[in-house]
Amino acid sequence: DAGITQSPRYKITETGRQVTLMCHQTWSHSYMFWYRQDLGHGLRLIYYSAAADITDKGEVPDGYVVSRSKTENFPLTLESATRSQTSVYFCASGWETQYFGPGTRLLVL
Amino acid sequence: GIQVEQSPPDLILQEGANSTLRCNFSDSVNNLQWFHQNPWGQLINLFYIPSGTKQNGRLSATTVATERYSLLYISSSQTTDSGVYFCAYGGATNKLIFGTGTLLAVQP
């Protein structure tokens, strides 16, 4: 598929479990980003990556791990999920113009 | 920290009306983008506009960097324009800070 995709689109998990959200883009953009969107907080940056093997923290990185071994992929891992990580997660790529994926709705029970 | 404020927080229009959305930011700007989030949650980039004016159909945007604000104009609004409009500010770092958004409802 062309563009930017996220998987899974919906996920239910339990506290303490590890969860990995996948993001794939076909444009070869250098920059990729992970955001979470919550009512009352808008969109907040979790982590971003300027290129393969280069990542940096955003506003709310605690509890999350990222890696970027290939330009096109940018997975986000919740090492031990907590209820406060229930959210909608968006991946984006590009810099001057950011393109967003469709989002992953995560529920942590 | 840097403040990115949008106004109004919500807006109700009749189809065909025009509107202006505002985004104020508190520091010098390198990157300013406008997004539309439709009722299904999809975020669509409307403009990359760190300065100057751009137009795309019924939408146009202006950023006055020296006065630290950006405006999004919607003319002849349609029901499909409904949703939340976000501005996103980028300064000296490679990170975007999103405003809290303007919720727009266009009634037929």
mmCIF file of C-alpha atoms in Angstrom:
data_model
loop_
_atom_site.group_PDB
_atom_site.id
_atom_site.type_symbol
_atom_site.label_atom_id
_atom_site.label_comp_id
_atom_site.label_asym_id
_atom_site.label_seq_id
_atom_site.Cartn_x
_atom_site.Cartn_y
_atom_site.Cartn_z
ATOM 1 C CA ASP A 1 0.000 0.000 0.000
ATOM 2 C CA ALA A 2 1.219 3.448 -0.815
ATOM 3 C CA GLY A 3 1.481 6.057 1.911
ATOM 4 C CA ILE A 4 1.651 5.474 5.627
ATOM 5 C CA THR A 5 0.012 2.564 7.392
ATOM 6 C CA GLN A 6 -0.384 1.518 10.999
ATOM 7 C CA SER A 7 -1.143 -1.845 12.535
ATOM 8 C CA PRO A 8 -3.068 -2.980 14.365
ATOM 9 C CA ARG A 9 -5.892 -0.477 13.991
ATOM 10 C CA TYR A 10 -7.472 -1.596 17.271
ATOM 11 C CA LYS A 11 -5.872 -3.325 20.232
ATOM 12 C CA ILE A 12 -7.098 -4.395 23.641
ATOM 13 C CA THR A 13 -4.499 -5.508 26.158
ATOM 14 C CA GLU A 14 -4.025 -5.878 29.879
ATOM 15 C CA THR A 15 -1.839 -3.930 32.269
ATOM 16 C CA GLY A 16 1.709 -5.204 32.382
ATOM 17 C CA ARG A 17 1.731 -6.691 28.911
ATOM 18 C CA GLN A 18 4.130 -5.599 26.194
ATOM 19 C CA VAL A 19 2.522 -4.127 23.103
ATOM 20 C CA THR A 20 4.129 -3.098 19.813
ATOM 21 C CA LEU A 21 2.461 -0.725 17.390
ATOM 22 C CA MET A 22 3.737 -0.797 13.843
ATOM 23 C CA CYS A 23 4.183 2.053 11.400
ATOM 24 C CA HIS A 24 5.255 1.750 7.767
ATOM 25 C CA GLN A 25 5.720 4.460 5.137
ATOM 26 C CA THR A 26 6.485 4.111 1.450
ATOM 27 C CA TRP A 27 7.786 7.629 0.711
ATOM 28 C CA SER A 28 11.325 7.155 2.108
ATOM 29 C CA HIS A 29 10.802 10.163 4.381
ATOM 30 C CA SER A 30 13.691 10.734 6.751
ATOM 31 C CA TYR A 31 11.526 11.974 9.590
ATOM 32 C CA MET A 32 8.992 9.825 11.388
ATOM 33 C CA PHE A 33 6.969 10.588 14.506
ATOM 34 C CA TRP A 34 4.738 8.968 17.108
ATOM 35 C CA TYR A 35 1.963 10.963 18.763
ATOM 36 C CA ARG A 36 -0.770 10.130 21.197
ATOM 37 C CA GLN A 37 -4.114 11.872 21.213
ATOM 38 C CA ASP A 38 -6.156 12.152 24.372
ATOM 39 C CA LEU A 39 -9.205 14.199 25.268
ATOM 40 C CA GLY A 40 -8.082 17.327 27.025
ATOM 41 C CA HIS A 41 -4.478 17.015 25.900
ATOM 42 C CA GLY A 42 -4.647 17.169 22.140
ATOM 43 C CA LEU A 43 -1.793 15.610 20.192
ATOM 44 C CA ARG A 44 1.444 15.053 22.066
ATOM 45 C CA LEU A 45 4.738 13.872 20.634
ATOM 46 C CA ILE A 46 6.099 10.637 22.137
ATOM 47 C CA TYR A 47 9.232 9.997 20.057
ATOM 48 C CA TYR A 48 10.578 10.987 16.705
ATOM 49 C CA SER A 49 13.296 9.843 14.350
ATOM 50 C CA ALA A 50 15.345 11.954 11.958
ATOM 51 C CA ALA A 51 16.742 8.935 10.074
ATOM 52 C CA ALA A 52 17.388 5.236 10.488
ATOM 53 C CA ASP A 53 19.106 4.548 13.831
ATOM 54 C CA ILE A 54 18.488 8.142 15.039
ATOM 55 C CA THR A 55 15.699 8.637 17.547
ATOM 56 C CA ASP A 56 14.895 11.266 20.137
ATOM 57 C CA LYS A 57 12.368 11.867 22.882
ATOM 58 C CA GLY A 58 9.322 14.023 22.544
ATOM 59 C CA GLU A 59 7.063 15.473 25.196
ATOM 60 C CA VAL A 60 5.788 12.211 26.742
ATOM 61 C CA PRO A 61 8.340 9.392 26.206
ATOM 62 C CA ASP A 62 8.093 7.575 29.554
ATOM 63 C CA GLY A 63 6.957 3.965 29.239
ATOM 64 C CA TYR A 64 7.650 3.791 25.505
ATOM 65 C CA VAL A 65 10.531 2.444 23.432
ATOM 66 C CA VAL A 66 11.209 3.014 19.739
ATOM 67 C CA SER A 67 13.629 1.694 17.188
ATOM 68 C CA ARG A 68 14.315 2.443 13.552
ATOM 69 C CA SER A 69 16.499 -0.074 11.804
ATOM 70 C CA LYS A 70 14.955 0.660 8.391
ATOM 71 C CA THR A 71 13.886 4.008 6.969
ATOM 72 C CA GLU A 72 10.372 2.800 6.217
ATOM 73 C CA ASN A 73 9.495 1.327 9.614
ATOM 74 C CA PHE A 74 9.159 2.958 13.022
ATOM 75 C CA PRO A 75 7.678 0.621 15.650
ATOM 76 C CA LEU A 76 6.544 1.871 19.047
ATOM 77 C CA THR A 77 6.675 -0.522 22.010
ATOM 78 C CA LEU A 78 4.896 -0.159 25.310
ATOM 79 C CA GLU A 79 7.159 -2.215 27.550
ATOM 80 C CA SER A 80 4.632 -2.769 30.332
ATOM 81 C CA ALA A 81 1.287 -1.270 29.436
ATOM 82 C CA THR A 82 -0.575 0.867 31.966
ATOM 83 C CA ARG A 83 -4.158 2.131 31.943
ATOM 84 C CA SER A 84 -2.882 5.667 31.416
ATOM 85 C CA GLN A 85 -1.541 4.543 28.044
ATOM 86 C CA THR A 86 -5.060 3.976 26.766
ATOM 87 C CA SER A 87 -5.146 6.382 23.853
ATOM 88 C CA VAL A 88 -5.203 6.827 20.109
ATOM 89 C CA TYR A 89 -1.717 6.570 18.660
ATOM 90 C CA PHE A 90 -0.764 8.251 15.414
ATOM 91 C CA CYS A 91 2.329 7.741 13.364
ATOM 92 C CA ALA A 92 3.435 10.438 10.941
ATOM 93 C CA SER A 93 6.207 10.948 8.417
ATOM 94 C CA GLY A 94 7.698 13.934 6.630
ATOM 95 C CA TRP A 95 8.880 17.257 7.967
ATOM 96 C CA GLU A 96 7.730 20.333 6.088
ATOM 97 C CA THR A 97 4.522 18.468 5.464
ATOM 98 C CA GLN A 98 3.657 15.753 7.948
ATOM 99 C CA TYR A 99 1.472 12.908 6.754
ATOM 100 C CA PHE A 100 -0.433 10.944 9.342
ATOM 101 C CA GLY A 101 -1.383 7.316 9.464
ATOM 102 C CA PRO A 102 -4.946 6.235 10.277
ATOM 103 C CA GLY A 103 -4.199 5.702 13.979
ATOM 104 C CA THR A 104 -4.263 2.789 16.405
ATOM 105 C CA ARG A 105 -6.886 2.775 19.135
ATOM 106 C CA LEU A 106 -5.372 1.099 22.190
ATOM 107 C CA LEU A 107 -7.334 0.090 25.273
ATOM 108 C CA VAL A 108 -5.409 -1.092 28.321
ATOM 109 C CA LEU A 109 -7.574 -2.937 30.846
ATOM 110 C CA GLY B 1 7.534 26.572 27.483
ATOM 111 C CA ILE B 2 6.271 27.551 24.081
ATOM 112 C CA GLN B 3 2.558 28.278 23.901
ATOM 113 C CA VAL B 4 0.424 27.440 20.880
ATOM 114 C CA GLU B 5 -3.095 28.767 21.268
ATOM 115 C CA GLN B 6 -6.006 28.420 18.895
ATOM 116 C CA SER B 7 -9.216 30.354 18.741
ATOM 117 C CA PRO B 8 -12.107 30.025 18.781
ATOM 118 C CA PRO B 9 -12.271 26.664 20.579
ATOM 119 C CA ASP B 10 -15.461 25.796 18.747
ATOM 120 C CA LEU B 11 -17.535 27.229 15.944
ATOM 121 C CA ILE B 12 -20.909 26.472 14.409
ATOM 122 C CA LEU B 13 -21.621 27.671 10.872
ATOM 123 C CA GLN B 14 -24.371 27.417 8.355
ATOM 124 C CA GLU B 15 -23.368 25.916 5.048
ATOM 125 C CA GLY B 16 -22.032 28.635 2.742
ATOM 126 C CA ALA B 17 -20.663 30.844 5.508
ATOM 127 C CA ASN B 18 -17.041 31.939 5.810
ATOM 128 C CA SER B 19 -14.811 31.590 8.848
ATOM 129 C CA THR B 20 -11.390 32.512 10.162
ATOM 130 C CA LEU B 21 -9.443 30.355 12.588
ATOM 131 C CA ARG B 22 -6.471 31.742 14.456
ATOM 132 C CA CYS B 23 -3.279 30.241 15.836
ATOM 133 C CA ASN B 24 -0.991 32.247 18.118
ATOM 134 C CA PHE B 25 2.479 31.071 19.041
ATOM 135 C CA SER B 26 4.937 32.465 21.531
ATOM 136 C CA ASP B 27 8.319 32.147 19.792
ATOM 137 C CA SER B 28 9.950 32.499 16.385
ATOM 138 C CA VAL B 29 8.672 29.972 13.864
ATOM 139 C CA ASN B 30 10.439 27.625 11.453
ATOM 140 C CA ASN B 31 7.556 25.324 10.692
ATOM 141 C CA LEU B 32 3.814 25.961 10.831
ATOM 142 C CA GLN B 33 1.266 23.473 9.561
ATOM 143 C CA TRP B 34 -2.506 23.312 9.541
ATOM 144 C CA PHE B 35 -4.366 20.016 9.794
ATOM 145 C CA HIS B 36 -7.970 18.915 9.560
ATOM 146 C CA GLN B 37 -9.137 15.952 11.622
ATOM 147 C CA ASN B 38 -12.349 14.611 10.156
ATOM 148 C CA PRO B 39 -15.121 13.026 12.236
ATOM 149 C CA TRP B 40 -13.606 9.582 11.580
ATOM 150 C CA GLY B 41 -10.324 10.637 13.157
ATOM 151 C CA GLN B 42 -8.142 10.931 10.071
ATOM 152 C CA LEU B 43 -5.635 13.811 10.155
ATOM 153 C CA ILE B 44 -5.095 15.563 6.839
ATOM 154 C CA ASN B 45 -2.387 18.105 6.214
ATOM 155 C CA LEU B 46 -3.831 21.309 4.763
ATOM 156 C CA PHE B 47 -0.882 23.701 4.601
ATOM 157 C CA TYR B 48 2.780 24.039 5.361
ATOM 158 C CA ILE B 49 3.057 27.774 5.924
ATOM 159 C CA PRO B 50 5.859 29.176 8.121
ATOM 160 C CA SER B 51 5.347 32.545 6.438
ATOM 161 C CA GLY B 52 3.311 34.192 3.726
ATOM 162 C CA THR B 53 0.011 33.177 2.192
ATOM 163 C CA LYS B 54 -1.169 30.055 0.392
ATOM 164 C CA GLN B 55 -4.473 29.086 -1.129
ATOM 165 C CA ASN B 56 -5.953 25.717 -1.963
ATOM 166 C CA GLY B 57 -9.476 25.890 -3.320
ATOM 167 C CA ARG B 58 -11.813 27.270 -0.658
ATOM 168 C CA LEU B 59 -9.085 27.234 1.953
ATOM 169 C CA SER B 60 -6.312 29.710 2.420
ATOM 170 C CA ALA B 61 -3.774 30.367 5.143
ATOM 171 C CA THR B 62 -1.595 33.264 6.167
ATOM 172 C CA THR B 63 1.260 33.328 8.639
ATOM 173 C CA VAL B 64 2.695 36.598 9.936
ATOM 174 C CA ALA B 65 5.876 35.330 11.550
ATOM 175 C CA THR B 66 6.930 38.721 12.922
ATOM 176 C CA GLU B 67 3.650 38.980 14.855
ATOM 177 C CA ARG B 68 3.562 35.278 15.773
ATOM 178 C CA TYR B 69 0.231 34.211 14.420
ATOM 179 C CA SER B 70 -1.320 32.248 11.613
ATOM 180 C CA LEU B 71 -4.827 32.339 10.172
ATOM 181 C CA LEU B 72 -6.814 29.712 8.326
ATOM 182 C CA TYR B 73 -9.680 30.954 6.154
ATOM 183 C CA ILE B 74 -12.522 28.713 5.091
ATOM 184 C CA SER B 75 -14.851 30.174 2.500
ATOM 185 C CA SER B 76 -18.247 28.893 1.406
ATOM 186 C CA SER B 77 -18.151 26.207 4.069
ATOM 187 C CA GLN B 78 -19.573 22.753 3.386
ATOM 188 C CA THR B 79 -20.700 20.040 5.754
ATOM 189 C CA THR B 80 -17.602 18.064 4.814
ATOM 190 C CA ASP B 81 -15.498 20.824 6.388
ATOM 191 C CA SER B 82 -16.718 19.731 9.822
ATOM 192 C CA GLY B 83 -14.153 18.378 12.230
ATOM 193 C CA VAL B 84 -11.266 19.709 14.259
ATOM 194 C CA TYR B 85 -8.653 22.054 12.848
ATOM 195 C CA PHE B 86 -5.201 21.994 14.394
ATOM 196 C CA CYS B 87 -2.252 24.224 13.897
ATOM 197 C CA ALA B 88 1.173 22.766 14.644
ATOM 198 C CA TYR B 89 4.163 24.919 15.439
ATOM 199 C CA GLY B 90 7.837 24.065 14.946
ATOM 200 C CA GLY B 91 10.577 26.292 16.318
ATOM 201 C CA ALA B 92 14.297 25.709 16.685
ATOM 202 C CA THR B 93 13.913 21.965 17.283
ATOM 203 C CA ASN B 94 12.650 19.243 14.963
ATOM 204 C CA LYS B 95 9.460 18.827 16.955
ATOM 205 C CA LEU B 96 5.952 20.061 16.259
ATOM 206 C CA ILE B 97 3.757 21.371 19.060
ATOM 207 C CA PHE B 98 0.064 21.084 18.337
ATOM 208 C CA GLY B 99 -2.505 23.589 19.440
ATOM 209 C CA THR B 100 -5.661 22.433 21.210
ATOM 210 C CA GLY B 101 -7.709 22.766 18.060
ATOM 211 C CA THR B 102 -10.893 24.451 16.818
ATOM 212 C CA LEU B 103 -13.962 22.242 16.608
ATOM 213 C CA LEU B 104 -15.993 23.254 13.546
ATOM 214 C CA ALA B 105 -19.531 22.106 12.867
ATOM 215 C CA VAL B 106 -21.088 23.089 9.547
ATOM 216 C CA GLN B 107 -24.851 22.684 9.480
ATOM 217 C CA PRO B 108 -26.798 22.114 6.255
#
